[in-house]
């Protein structure tokens, strides 16, 4: 039991208004926790507070009551006995009359009313007493906003939790509520008010009951809120939006059918408002009311609603139909919200009052006028735009009507379909009968596009209706339907009409003609239910038409696209509905022909289009994909054979296209679709078989390169998608072929004397193919996949990469990236761990770069090769290229190590740094020699240094060709960041040491690193990086070859300027930066650099005024020159920049 | 800003279809009427926003069109002819002034800019032309703080 003195202290500190809100809340918490822990009973509390609750001082009394109320809020989950609850609620009920201390009473009532049944609830009689006291004493509208809100919450709570008790109050309750909500304006309170009315109406559903008498009064209060005009500024009431209010009001509107005589006229009236939001709201409310008021009540309004709706649909602004292939499915979804809402209301109306509304629609004069009018226009584009708008409106109305139900569909077909056919002058005939040739000529002369449009609308609505009903069409259930018989009898001639739409007007074919033709045929072809509705002949005729367009008519690009898209949709439709009857036709007609496109050489259609057709059709379904892939593969094998054996240039081009299609379109789809692994594996194995079998290899160097690249890419992607077991199969297979082809190099090959011979060794084209493909396989495997005879393969790749085969280098990089750190045991001696592999690599070829004075790196291996580099440096030109190949190869190996976070990458990097340094010294020493020799040597060395600098790009850049997630690389998180922070200090100190001439390459190397490091990392280090970056920008700006690097650096710089921390770092060296940027404004080699430099200057102008003001004149003078830039984009940027700097005065 | 009140029912012209310029990455882009038109259209749209009475853009009202701008890059001359919506349009001088200031900012100083009201489109054609092409008077007009503020608002309010 708590000390009484302490309790009274708490109470005093809450009641005393001189204490801060924080203290008051704390003491409230303290009292509540005392009660919760049973250290205090409510009875004691009330006794203690007696003085506060009964004093005549209004302020203290109201605080006292509030304290009791708030305490009860905290005790919501604590069980209380009934007697306590009863006496408390009686007290609060009584206090409702005390308007000076009302807040506490409201809080207390609400807290008690909301109690769960488990912990002691307020009894029915007490609730009734509360309601009575509420109605008798509270003048809600004279209270403040928060009190009003509490009042409404209390009433809401009463209505929801004690509906029967309060309902017995009858008219008093209704009148009281009316009185209390009348004139409410606060959004929070309004939400409650609307809900109260909604619940109240549900309490009195009796059409002759208490509510019926006052319905008009109640609706008068409600109606004046419609449409919601919400003007609250954005800052306050963030949690209530206009839409919430509109929705709450809608529920209140539709809560009882008794509102019908008042609501519907009001809504119809507001529907004609010019305010779009009012229109939209009216339509939504009408939809809701229609559903909830019921058939009888709405019946008398149907006519009025229809005429208003028609008005809305006819006048809603609508953009023109688009005739692109993308819009082929879903021709007519109104983008306009109002029209969409109107149509959905129409549909509800039809479902509810089918007979009446259908009579109205069928008998409507406007619709009939349109039907009369369209017969006078032949072509779609001849129709004036306003009539076109009305035509579209009619199309939508009819389509919505037909979609609503079977009955309405029937009725619409009965009344309109025949008329359309009359306008089109089509005759009904037996579904098997072929229209004779005379008639088809007749049709081709008169095709009325307005009527075609409407027929398409009707047909697609009908199709959607069947598709959505989901019931399988049994022959018996539909024979009596009128639309069905009409459809069956007209479909052949309709097909003719649609065909003629794009065939007849070949002279001046418009987009609309083709679009309608294709769309119509597509709709006919995608009727569900096999051949029940659309006969087999018709369906096949449609397919043949489309296929012939795809094969022959590539000149009309839109028509071609539309037809292809239509075929895709028919295909995916058959797949979706498992239409067993139609599938054979589709396979036979479409797939066969399309697949033949891959191989047939005599057709005039251009190759890219053929491949587009192949991949599009293939991706529309699994079974099609299997066939298409089969066809594509056959074509690839055949052409590949041509290339390998006969060296055919033509076939080389074809096979490159085919492979690209296979790798870009088919493989990604098959990877997503799952279950195609076997197909892909077979493909790779077949390719290997073919390589193996073609012993005569006469592909010439020029055309084989493209084929080989495409083949490597395809092989990589295919292998990457396998599981590990499948990968092991293909690795083994390819290794066997490799063994039979190539003799493995012996260890001694890496002796310097033999290197020259390795370089000139002319291995055959076939060897290169086998090696490159094997490299491709190795690049794409999982880390777990077993690679046989690792040592030998590493040595093999080492020799290959020195010949300039990048794929081999990438494969080596992948191998060191994925090799196991430790030997797993049980493996043969030919396998090796990562350490061993690195040793092999480093030992075998490091000497290329070793000089006498750099022995500190790898002391143990330098002694043998002391003379190596000197020989090479003074040797023939090919040795430079050898060095470059070696550097590129090392870069890829280094990348593999770097990505897995291996420490040996440091050794690799040191080699590159040595190259950057040592060649520089060689230059100096060469300069001392003669001029003639000097030029030659300088050039050579520069290219080696450049490639050493570019090695950092390989190290840091994300490659698409290998070592990425797709090819299962081991990637250690933050590896770029780590490398950046270790290497940058080294490069910075290197810059200090070197002569200006060779600094350029160090800058290039560091630029590559800065560009490829994530910007966040650069930003955190921006103070140190900015000087380096600026020096780089000025040092590299003289050479054209560095333009991409310059651009990359500038982009990084833009990033720094945009960041808050970056800006701080920048402002220290603002002067240097501005000078550097001003130089770049005139950068002659690349427009983007000039443009970005100007953008940077704009960003600089936002730095602190004191820093940049001194440079203002200088910048403005420089920018005026940029106004005369030959490029428009630069001029535009210059204007912005000038304005930015002019305005800082 | 009483344009809307003076001319309540303007003639509306169809909006011209904009042809996307094909960017040539290598060749130089000469200054052409379309570029100037694009720059000036910005001002016109702004004038337009300031005038909610007119639901049409000034492009639709054909105050300015691509054809009404001629450029001679060799001689460095730009001639702009604009058409006020009605004969007594009080905005003509302000529009002209805005055009002049904007062009001065966007082109190097060696370009000579002539701004004219289309013949027969304004009641006071001659004096408006004279005002707009008189260096001294333009400078004087821009010294007037009220006028300057109006022009600045037209030119820069989209960038705030």
Tab-separated table of C-alpha atoms in Angstrom, chain A residues 403-560:
chain	number	residue	atom	x	y	z
A	403	UNK	CA	-20.040	-7.639	-70.643
A	404	UNK	CA	-22.575	-7.195	-67.853
A	405	UNK	CA	-24.435	-10.501	-68.176
A	406	UNK	CA	-25.536	-13.243	-70.560
A	407	UNK	CA	-28.943	-11.648	-70.902
A	408	UNK	CA	-27.615	-8.236	-71.748
A	409	UNK	CA	-25.105	-9.736	-74.132
A	410	UNK	CA	-27.928	-11.478	-75.924
A	411	UNK	CA	-29.996	-8.396	-76.129
A	412	UNK	CA	-27.195	-6.224	-77.464
A	413	UNK	CA	-26.287	-8.767	-80.102
A	414	UNK	CA	-29.907	-9.105	-81.093
A	415	UNK	CA	-30.382	-5.406	-81.581
A	416	UNK	CA	-27.050	-4.178	-82.835
A	417	UNK	CA	-25.033	-6.989	-84.302
A	418	UNK	CA	-27.445	-7.499	-87.153
A	419	UNK	CA	-27.382	-3.826	-87.960
A	420	UNK	CA	-23.609	-3.782	-87.982
A	421	UNK	CA	-23.558	-6.736	-90.319
A	422	UNK	CA	-26.011	-4.908	-92.545
A	423	UNK	CA	-23.800	-1.869	-92.627
A	424	UNK	CA	-20.829	-4.044	-93.453
A	425	UNK	CA	-23.052	-5.875	-95.961
A	426	UNK	CA	-22.068	-9.252	-94.689
A	427	UNK	CA	-24.335	-12.188	-95.036
A	428	UNK	CA	-24.912	-14.985	-92.628
A	429	UNK	CA	-23.890	-18.335	-93.902
A	430	UNK	CA	-23.118	-21.781	-92.892
A	431	UNK	CA	-20.037	-21.860	-90.772
A	432	UNK	CA	-18.392	-24.315	-93.105
A	433	UNK	CA	-19.235	-22.436	-96.272
A	434	UNK	CA	-16.592	-20.440	-98.005
A	435	UNK	CA	-17.645	-17.081	-99.319
A	436	UNK	CA	-17.168	-17.159	-103.054
A	437	UNK	CA	-14.619	-14.986	-104.706
A	438	UNK	CA	-17.130	-12.511	-106.081
A	439	UNK	CA	-18.242	-11.636	-102.647
A	440	UNK	CA	-14.790	-11.226	-101.250
A	441	UNK	CA	-14.101	-8.662	-103.920
A	442	UNK	CA	-17.307	-6.959	-103.006
A	443	UNK	CA	-16.282	-6.868	-99.386
A	444	UNK	CA	-12.909	-5.457	-100.152
A	445	UNK	CA	-14.498	-2.448	-101.731
A	446	UNK	CA	-16.762	-1.508	-98.925
A	447	UNK	CA	-15.443	-1.906	-95.476
A	448	UNK	CA	-16.894	0.509	-93.072
A	449	UNK	CA	-14.498	1.268	-90.299
A	450	UNK	CA	-16.934	2.737	-87.843
A	451	UNK	CA	-18.939	-0.456	-88.007
A	452	UNK	CA	-15.775	-2.531	-87.809
A	453	UNK	CA	-14.793	-0.717	-84.655
A	454	UNK	CA	-18.157	-1.344	-83.044
A	455	UNK	CA	-18.136	-5.005	-84.066
A	456	UNK	CA	-14.732	-5.432	-82.469
A	457	UNK	CA	-16.005	-3.849	-79.296
A	458	UNK	CA	-18.997	-6.164	-79.207
A	459	UNK	CA	-17.018	-9.277	-80.012
A	460	UNK	CA	-14.300	-8.607	-77.478
A	461	UNK	CA	-16.901	-7.846	-74.809
A	462	UNK	CA	-18.606	-11.125	-75.599
A	463	UNK	CA	-15.291	-12.968	-75.467
A	464	UNK	CA	-14.420	-11.419	-72.111
A	465	UNK	CA	-17.835	-12.405	-70.793
A	466	UNK	CA	-17.281	-16.038	-71.686
A	467	UNK	CA	-13.730	-15.992	-70.392
A	468	UNK	CA	-14.760	-14.511	-67.077
A	469	UNK	CA	-17.690	-16.845	-66.517
A	470	UNK	CA	-15.162	-19.675	-66.196
A	471	UNK	CA	-17.741	-22.349	-66.808
A	472	UNK	CA	-16.695	-24.584	-69.617
A	473	UNK	CA	-18.945	-23.994	-72.526
A	474	UNK	CA	-21.185	-26.962	-72.811
A	475	UNK	CA	-22.895	-27.123	-76.130
A	476	UNK	CA	-26.327	-27.471	-74.606
A	477	UNK	CA	-26.194	-24.527	-72.277
A	478	UNK	CA	-25.605	-22.008	-74.978
A	479	UNK	CA	-27.454	-23.140	-78.021
A	480	UNK	CA	-30.414	-20.983	-77.231
A	481	UNK	CA	-28.293	-17.876	-76.829
A	482	UNK	CA	-28.850	-15.530	-79.689
A	483	UNK	CA	-25.372	-14.118	-79.790
A	484	UNK	CA	-23.925	-17.539	-80.215
A	485	UNK	CA	-25.878	-18.403	-83.304
A	486	UNK	CA	-25.232	-14.965	-84.733
A	487	UNK	CA	-21.546	-15.318	-84.098
A	488	UNK	CA	-21.396	-18.747	-85.607
A	489	UNK	CA	-23.154	-17.713	-88.748
A	490	UNK	CA	-21.255	-14.499	-89.280
A	491	UNK	CA	-17.760	-15.433	-88.273
A	492	UNK	CA	-16.536	-16.518	-91.744
A	493	UNK	CA	-17.678	-13.368	-93.437
A	494	UNK	CA	-16.456	-11.249	-90.565
A	495	UNK	CA	-13.059	-12.802	-90.980
A	496	UNK	CA	-13.139	-11.797	-94.601
A	497	UNK	CA	-14.103	-8.283	-93.654
A	498	UNK	CA	-11.293	-7.948	-91.155
A	499	UNK	CA	-8.787	-9.353	-93.593
A	500	UNK	CA	-9.913	-6.962	-96.236
A	501	UNK	CA	-9.505	-4.087	-93.808
A	502	UNK	CA	-5.777	-4.223	-94.179
A	503	UNK	CA	-5.569	-5.763	-97.588
A	504	UNK	CA	-7.976	-3.683	-99.607
A	505	UNK	CA	-6.684	-0.216	-99.000
A	506	UNK	CA	-3.140	-0.947	-99.989
A	507	UNK	CA	-2.890	2.385	-101.758
A	508	UNK	CA	-3.404	4.528	-98.732
A	509	UNK	CA	-3.419	2.154	-95.830
A	510	UNK	CA	-3.810	3.939	-92.578
A	511	UNK	CA	-2.742	2.748	-89.179
A	512	UNK	CA	-6.363	2.477	-88.110
A	513	UNK	CA	-7.233	0.085	-90.954
A	514	UNK	CA	-4.493	-2.341	-90.104
A	515	UNK	CA	-5.119	-2.049	-86.429
A	516	UNK	CA	-8.817	-2.812	-86.715
A	517	UNK	CA	-8.200	-5.670	-89.066
A	518	UNK	CA	-5.655	-7.374	-86.843
A	519	UNK	CA	-7.557	-6.650	-83.674
A	520	UNK	CA	-10.761	-8.088	-85.113
A	521	UNK	CA	-9.074	-11.278	-86.223
A	522	UNK	CA	-7.317	-11.571	-82.880
A	523	UNK	CA	-10.599	-11.291	-81.016
A	524	UNK	CA	-12.204	-13.930	-83.217
A	525	UNK	CA	-9.249	-16.254	-82.762
A	526	UNK	CA	-9.204	-15.978	-78.984
A	527	UNK	CA	-12.785	-17.021	-78.260
A	528	UNK	CA	-12.558	-19.681	-75.571
A	529	UNK	CA	-14.081	-23.090	-75.938
A	530	UNK	CA	-12.299	-24.796	-78.767
A	531	UNK	CA	-14.099	-24.780	-82.111
A	532	UNK	CA	-17.542	-24.417	-80.601
A	533	UNK	CA	-18.039	-20.811	-81.572
A	534	UNK	CA	-15.409	-20.238	-84.174
A	535	UNK	CA	-15.042	-23.032	-86.636
A	536	UNK	CA	-11.764	-24.671	-87.372
A	537	UNK	CA	-11.618	-23.310	-90.892
A	538	UNK	CA	-12.069	-19.785	-89.676
A	539	UNK	CA	-9.456	-20.159	-86.981
A	540	UNK	CA	-6.935	-21.631	-89.351
A	541	UNK	CA	-7.654	-19.013	-91.931
A	542	UNK	CA	-6.875	-16.351	-89.355
A	543	UNK	CA	-3.607	-18.026	-88.419
A	544	UNK	CA	-2.617	-18.397	-92.059
A	545	UNK	CA	-3.349	-14.736	-92.658
A	546	UNK	CA	-1.173	-13.630	-89.770
A	547	UNK	CA	1.645	-15.975	-90.649
A	548	UNK	CA	1.674	-14.838	-94.229
A	549	UNK	CA	1.905	-11.245	-93.061
A	550	UNK	CA	4.819	-12.106	-90.816
A	551	UNK	CA	6.614	-13.902	-93.584
A	552	UNK	CA	5.824	-11.657	-96.516
A	553	UNK	CA	4.829	-8.203	-95.418
A	554	UNK	CA	7.841	-6.956	-93.538
A	555	UNK	CA	7.654	-3.767	-95.584
A	556	UNK	CA	4.687	-2.487	-93.614
A	557	UNK	CA	6.352	-2.399	-90.272
A	558	UNK	CA	3.289	-1.606	-88.186
A	559	UNK	CA	1.196	-4.326	-89.770
A	560	UNK	CA	4.049	-6.772	-89.309
